[in-house]
Short mmCIF file of C-alpha atoms in Angstrom, two decimals:
data_model
loop_
_atom_site.label_atom_id
_atom_site.label_comp_id
_atom_site.label_asym_id
_atom_site.label_seq_id
_atom_site.Cartn_x
_atom_site.Cartn_y
_atom_site.Cartn_z
CA UNK A 1 174.12 250.22 179.42
CA UNK A 2 173.22 252.49 176.51
CA UNK A 3 169.93 252.24 174.63
CA UNK A 4 170.41 252.37 170.86
CA UNK A 5 167.89 254.53 169.01
CA UNK A 6 167.94 252.78 165.62
CA UNK A 7 164.83 253.60 163.61
CA UNK A 8 162.21 250.86 163.76
CA UNK A 9 164.20 248.94 166.35
CA UNK A 10 163.30 248.30 169.98
CA UNK A 11 165.06 246.62 172.89
CA UNK A 12 168.50 247.41 171.46
CA UNK A 13 171.47 248.28 173.65
CA UNK A 14 175.22 248.68 173.45
CA UNK A 15 177.05 246.30 175.80
CA UNK A 16 179.52 249.06 176.61
CA UNK A 17 179.45 250.97 179.88
CA UNK A 18 178.98 248.03 182.25
CA UNK A 19 181.11 248.02 185.41
CA UNK A 20 184.11 245.68 185.31
CA UNK A 21 187.38 245.52 187.21
CA UNK A 22 189.09 244.04 184.16
CA UNK A 23 189.25 247.35 182.32
CA UNK A 24 191.41 250.29 183.33
CA UNK A 25 188.45 252.53 182.56
CA UNK A 26 186.28 250.50 184.94
CA UNK A 27 183.63 249.80 182.31
CA UNK A 28 183.17 247.69 179.20
CA UNK A 29 184.00 249.30 175.86
CA UNK A 30 181.24 250.88 173.77
CA UNK A 31 180.81 250.34 170.06
CA UNK A 32 182.01 246.73 170.12
CA UNK A 33 178.91 244.57 170.70
CA UNK A 34 175.21 245.44 170.61
CA UNK A 35 172.20 243.30 171.45
CA UNK A 36 168.76 243.49 169.91
CA UNK A 37 165.73 241.75 168.40
CA UNK A 38 165.22 240.45 164.83
CA UNK A 39 167.01 242.72 162.37
CA UNK A 40 164.00 242.72 160.04
CA UNK A 41 162.48 245.36 162.36
CA UNK A 42 165.01 247.92 161.13
CA UNK A 43 163.88 250.52 158.61
CA UNK A 44 166.24 251.83 155.91
CA UNK A 45 166.94 254.75 158.24
CA UNK A 46 167.52 252.25 161.03
CA UNK A 47 170.22 250.51 159.01
CA UNK A 48 171.81 253.94 158.51
CA UNK A 49 171.64 254.49 162.28
CA UNK A 50 173.30 251.11 162.85
CA UNK A 51 176.06 251.92 160.39
CA UNK A 52 176.63 255.25 162.14
CA UNK A 53 177.11 253.27 165.36
CA UNK A 54 179.73 251.20 163.53
CA UNK A 55 177.83 248.07 162.50
CA UNK A 56 180.10 245.62 160.68
CA UNK A 57 178.82 242.18 161.72
CA UNK A 58 175.53 240.52 162.61
CA UNK A 59 175.36 237.25 164.53
CA UNK A 60 171.83 235.86 164.19
CA UNK A 61 171.00 233.35 166.95
CA UNK A 62 167.71 232.22 165.41
CA UNK A 63 166.91 228.89 163.82
CA UNK A 64 166.96 228.97 160.02
CA UNK A 65 163.17 228.79 159.73
CA UNK A 66 162.83 232.02 161.73
CA UNK A 67 165.04 234.11 159.46
CA UNK A 68 163.63 236.50 156.87
CA UNK A 69 161.07 239.27 156.46
CA UNK A 70 157.46 238.78 157.39
CA UNK A 71 154.19 240.61 156.89
CA UNK A 72 154.53 244.18 158.11
CA UNK A 73 158.32 244.23 157.98
CA UNK A 74 160.05 247.02 156.09
CA UNK A 75 161.28 246.55 152.54
CA UNK A 76 165.04 247.03 152.60
CA UNK A 77 167.27 247.25 149.54
CA UNK A 78 170.22 244.89 149.23
CA UNK A 79 172.47 247.95 149.28
CA UNK A 80 171.51 248.55 152.92
CA UNK A 81 173.47 245.41 153.83
CA UNK A 82 176.58 246.18 151.78
CA UNK A 83 179.73 245.60 153.81
CA UNK A 84 177.88 243.97 156.72
CA UNK A 85 178.75 240.32 157.39
CA UNK A 86 175.74 238.29 158.54
CA UNK A 87 176.29 234.91 160.18
CA UNK A 88 173.48 232.58 161.22
CA UNK A 89 174.62 230.81 164.40
CA UNK A 90 171.55 229.27 166.06
CA UNK A 91 171.90 228.44 169.73
CA UNK A 92 169.26 225.72 169.59
CA UNK A 93 167.83 223.01 167.34
CA UNK A 94 164.09 223.08 167.88
CA UNK A 95 163.69 219.92 165.79
CA UNK A 96 165.51 217.92 168.46
CA UNK A 97 162.67 216.06 170.27
CA UNK A 98 164.41 216.03 173.67
CA UNK A 99 165.22 219.74 173.46
CA UNK A 100 161.69 220.63 172.42
CA UNK A 101 159.99 218.50 175.05
CA UNK A 102 162.21 219.91 177.79
CA UNK A 103 162.51 223.53 176.74
CA UNK A 104 159.41 224.51 174.76
CA UNK A 105 157.36 225.39 177.89
CA UNK A 106 160.12 227.67 179.23
CA UNK A 107 161.70 229.22 176.10
CA UNK A 108 160.63 232.68 177.27
CA UNK A 109 162.63 232.31 180.48
CA UNK A 110 166.25 231.83 181.56
CA UNK A 111 165.02 228.57 183.12
CA UNK A 112 165.83 226.82 179.85
CA UNK A 113 169.43 228.07 179.52
CA UNK A 114 171.05 225.25 181.47
CA UNK A 115 169.08 222.70 179.44
CA UNK A 116 170.38 224.34 176.26
CA UNK A 117 173.96 224.00 177.51
CA UNK A 118 173.37 220.37 178.52
CA UNK A 119 171.51 219.17 175.43
CA UNK A 120 173.08 221.26 172.66
CA UNK A 121 176.39 222.64 173.91
CA UNK A 122 177.90 222.53 170.41
CA UNK A 123 175.35 225.08 169.16
CA UNK A 124 175.92 227.56 171.99
CA UNK A 125 179.67 227.10 171.52
CA UNK A 126 179.38 227.80 167.78
CA UNK A 127 177.49 231.03 168.48
CA UNK A 128 180.15 232.20 170.91
CA UNK A 129 182.89 231.33 168.43
CA UNK A 130 181.08 233.27 165.70
CA UNK A 131 180.98 236.35 167.94
CA UNK A 132 184.65 235.91 168.87
CA UNK A 133 185.60 235.83 165.19
CA UNK A 134 183.40 238.75 164.14
CA UNK A 135 184.51 242.23 163.21
CA UNK A 136 183.35 244.79 165.81
CA UNK A 137 180.76 246.42 166.00
CA UNK A 138 178.74 243.31 166.17
CA UNK A 139 174.99 243.07 166.56
CA UNK A 140 173.91 239.88 168.34
CA UNK A 141 170.20 239.16 168.00
CA UNK A 142 167.45 236.55 168.08
CA UNK A 143 163.71 237.20 167.62
CA UNK A 144 162.76 239.28 170.66
CA UNK A 145 166.31 240.06 171.74
CA UNK A 146 165.36 238.79 175.18
CA UNK A 147 166.01 235.09 175.82
CA UNK A 148 168.61 233.63 173.45
CA UNK A 149 170.24 237.04 173.18
CA UNK A 150 169.88 237.39 176.95
CA UNK A 151 171.69 234.10 177.50
CA UNK A 152 174.58 234.99 175.20
CA UNK A 153 174.79 238.53 176.59
CA UNK A 154 174.96 237.21 180.16
CA UNK A 155 177.85 234.92 179.17
CA UNK A 156 179.68 237.69 177.29
CA UNK A 157 179.32 240.13 180.18
CA UNK A 158 180.19 237.52 182.80
CA UNK A 159 183.32 236.62 180.84
CA UNK A 160 184.23 240.33 180.81
CA UNK A 161 184.01 240.51 184.60
CA UNK A 162 180.82 242.57 184.73
CA UNK A 163 179.02 242.82 188.07
CA UNK A 164 176.35 240.06 187.99
CA UNK A 165 173.78 242.47 189.40
CA UNK A 166 174.28 244.69 186.36
CA UNK A 167 173.90 241.68 184.05
CA UNK A 168 170.61 240.76 185.72
CA UNK A 169 169.42 244.36 185.41
CA UNK A 170 170.20 244.27 181.69
CA UNK A 171 168.08 241.15 181.27
CA UNK A 172 165.26 242.83 183.20
CA UNK A 173 165.43 245.79 180.83
CA UNK A 174 164.77 243.48 177.88
CA UNK A 175 161.86 241.74 179.58
CA UNK A 176 160.23 245.08 180.37
CA UNK A 177 160.87 246.34 176.82
CA UNK A 178 159.20 243.35 175.18
CA UNK A 179 156.35 242.96 177.68
CA UNK A 180 154.53 245.82 176.00
CA UNK A 181 154.90 244.40 172.46
CA UNK A 182 151.84 242.48 171.35
CA UNK A 183 153.44 240.66 168.41
CA UNK A 184 157.14 239.82 168.56
CA UNK A 185 157.29 238.05 165.18
CA UNK A 186 155.02 238.51 162.14
CA UNK A 187 152.51 235.68 161.87
CA UNK A 188 152.97 234.57 165.46
CA UNK A 189 150.24 234.49 168.07
CA UNK A 190 149.89 237.83 169.90
CA UNK A 191 151.72 238.07 173.21
CA UNK A 192 149.98 239.01 176.44
CA UNK A 193 150.63 242.63 177.35
CA UNK A 194 151.93 242.77 180.92
CA UNK A 195 152.22 245.70 183.29
CA UNK A 196 155.60 246.65 184.85
CA UNK A 197 154.40 245.25 188.18
CA UNK A 198 153.42 241.96 186.57
CA UNK A 199 156.82 241.77 184.87
CA UNK A 200 158.65 242.39 188.14
CA UNK A 201 156.65 239.66 189.84
CA UNK A 202 157.36 237.22 186.98
CA UNK A 203 161.08 237.95 187.20
CA UNK A 204 161.30 237.36 190.94
CA UNK A 205 162.65 233.82 190.52
CA UNK A 206 164.20 234.41 187.07
CA UNK A 207 166.75 237.14 187.79
CA UNK A 208 168.70 234.91 190.24
CA UNK A 209 169.32 232.55 187.29
CA UNK A 210 170.78 235.39 185.24
CA UNK A 211 172.87 236.55 188.20
CA UNK A 212 174.18 233.02 188.70
CA UNK A 213 175.01 232.68 185.00
CA UNK A 214 177.17 235.80 185.10
CA UNK A 215 178.77 234.68 188.38
CA UNK A 216 179.83 231.27 187.10
CA UNK A 217 180.37 231.99 183.41
CA UNK A 218 183.73 230.23 183.45
CA UNK A 219 182.07 227.03 184.70
CA UNK A 220 179.52 227.27 181.90
CA UNK A 221 182.33 227.83 179.40
CA UNK A 222 184.04 224.71 180.71
CA UNK A 223 180.84 222.75 180.15
CA UNK A 224 180.51 224.13 176.62
CA UNK A 225 184.15 223.48 175.79
CA UNK A 226 185.00 227.12 175.09
CA UNK A 227 188.73 227.39 174.41
CA UNK A 228 191.03 229.79 176.22
CA UNK A 229 191.62 231.57 172.90
CA UNK A 230 187.90 232.10 172.38
CA UNK A 231 187.39 233.31 175.94
CA UNK A 232 190.21 235.80 175.48
CA UNK A 233 188.86 236.99 172.12
CA UNK A 234 185.40 237.54 173.59
CA UNK A 235 186.89 239.42 176.52
CA UNK A 236 188.95 241.66 174.23
CA UNK A 237 185.79 242.63 172.35
CA UNK A 238 184.38 244.16 175.52
CA UNK A 239 187.51 245.35 177.31
CA UNK A 240 189.17 248.43 175.87
CA UNK A 241 192.39 248.04 177.83
CA UNK A 242 193.77 245.37 180.09
CA UNK A 243 194.84 246.62 183.54
CA UNK A 244 198.53 247.06 184.13
CA UNK A 245 200.24 244.61 186.50
#
């Protein structure tokens, strides 16, 4: 994994460089898909950094009410977004009473992922289809870049044949990155600052869920109704070359 140093941005990484037997190079391709937190964190210089990386598309996994600048965010000119296609593709409907009752207590954990697939598979499917149809390089983000983005990243990497241990390590990197951030979203209640040891202890029973997601991605895709064409398109985004037969 490669950390992306975009000004004002944290917890941002390129999904290239992960080990996979599906690529002749042995790793996923860089410059195709990046993951990160809410794009409103980017400064004007950060948008320039993103463009230098090759930013062409943004897939925003947040609910509509979460989108937009808040107090303390940087003022960005409309010109900063010229040529960048932004698609809002929320993975969840928080107004759904069953979803909220089931998932609200565990939204900061991969424990809710399977409930999301069960209760709102059409939304997760739509997000994956939006990524498959995007122009690389694509930034996939939610608010913290940890949970919704972590779920989608695990499925993308699992579909690309990435070692599940590496996928779990990527999720752990995001949890550690955001554990030291007091306020993830402007106007929200401050988060508890946790030490690295506390984070590792919290993740003890969470990382196996991420590992399992990457291991059985194709089963999850079956549940979601992901077409063969979409699976192939997502794989091509992360695989530079298919191995010769």
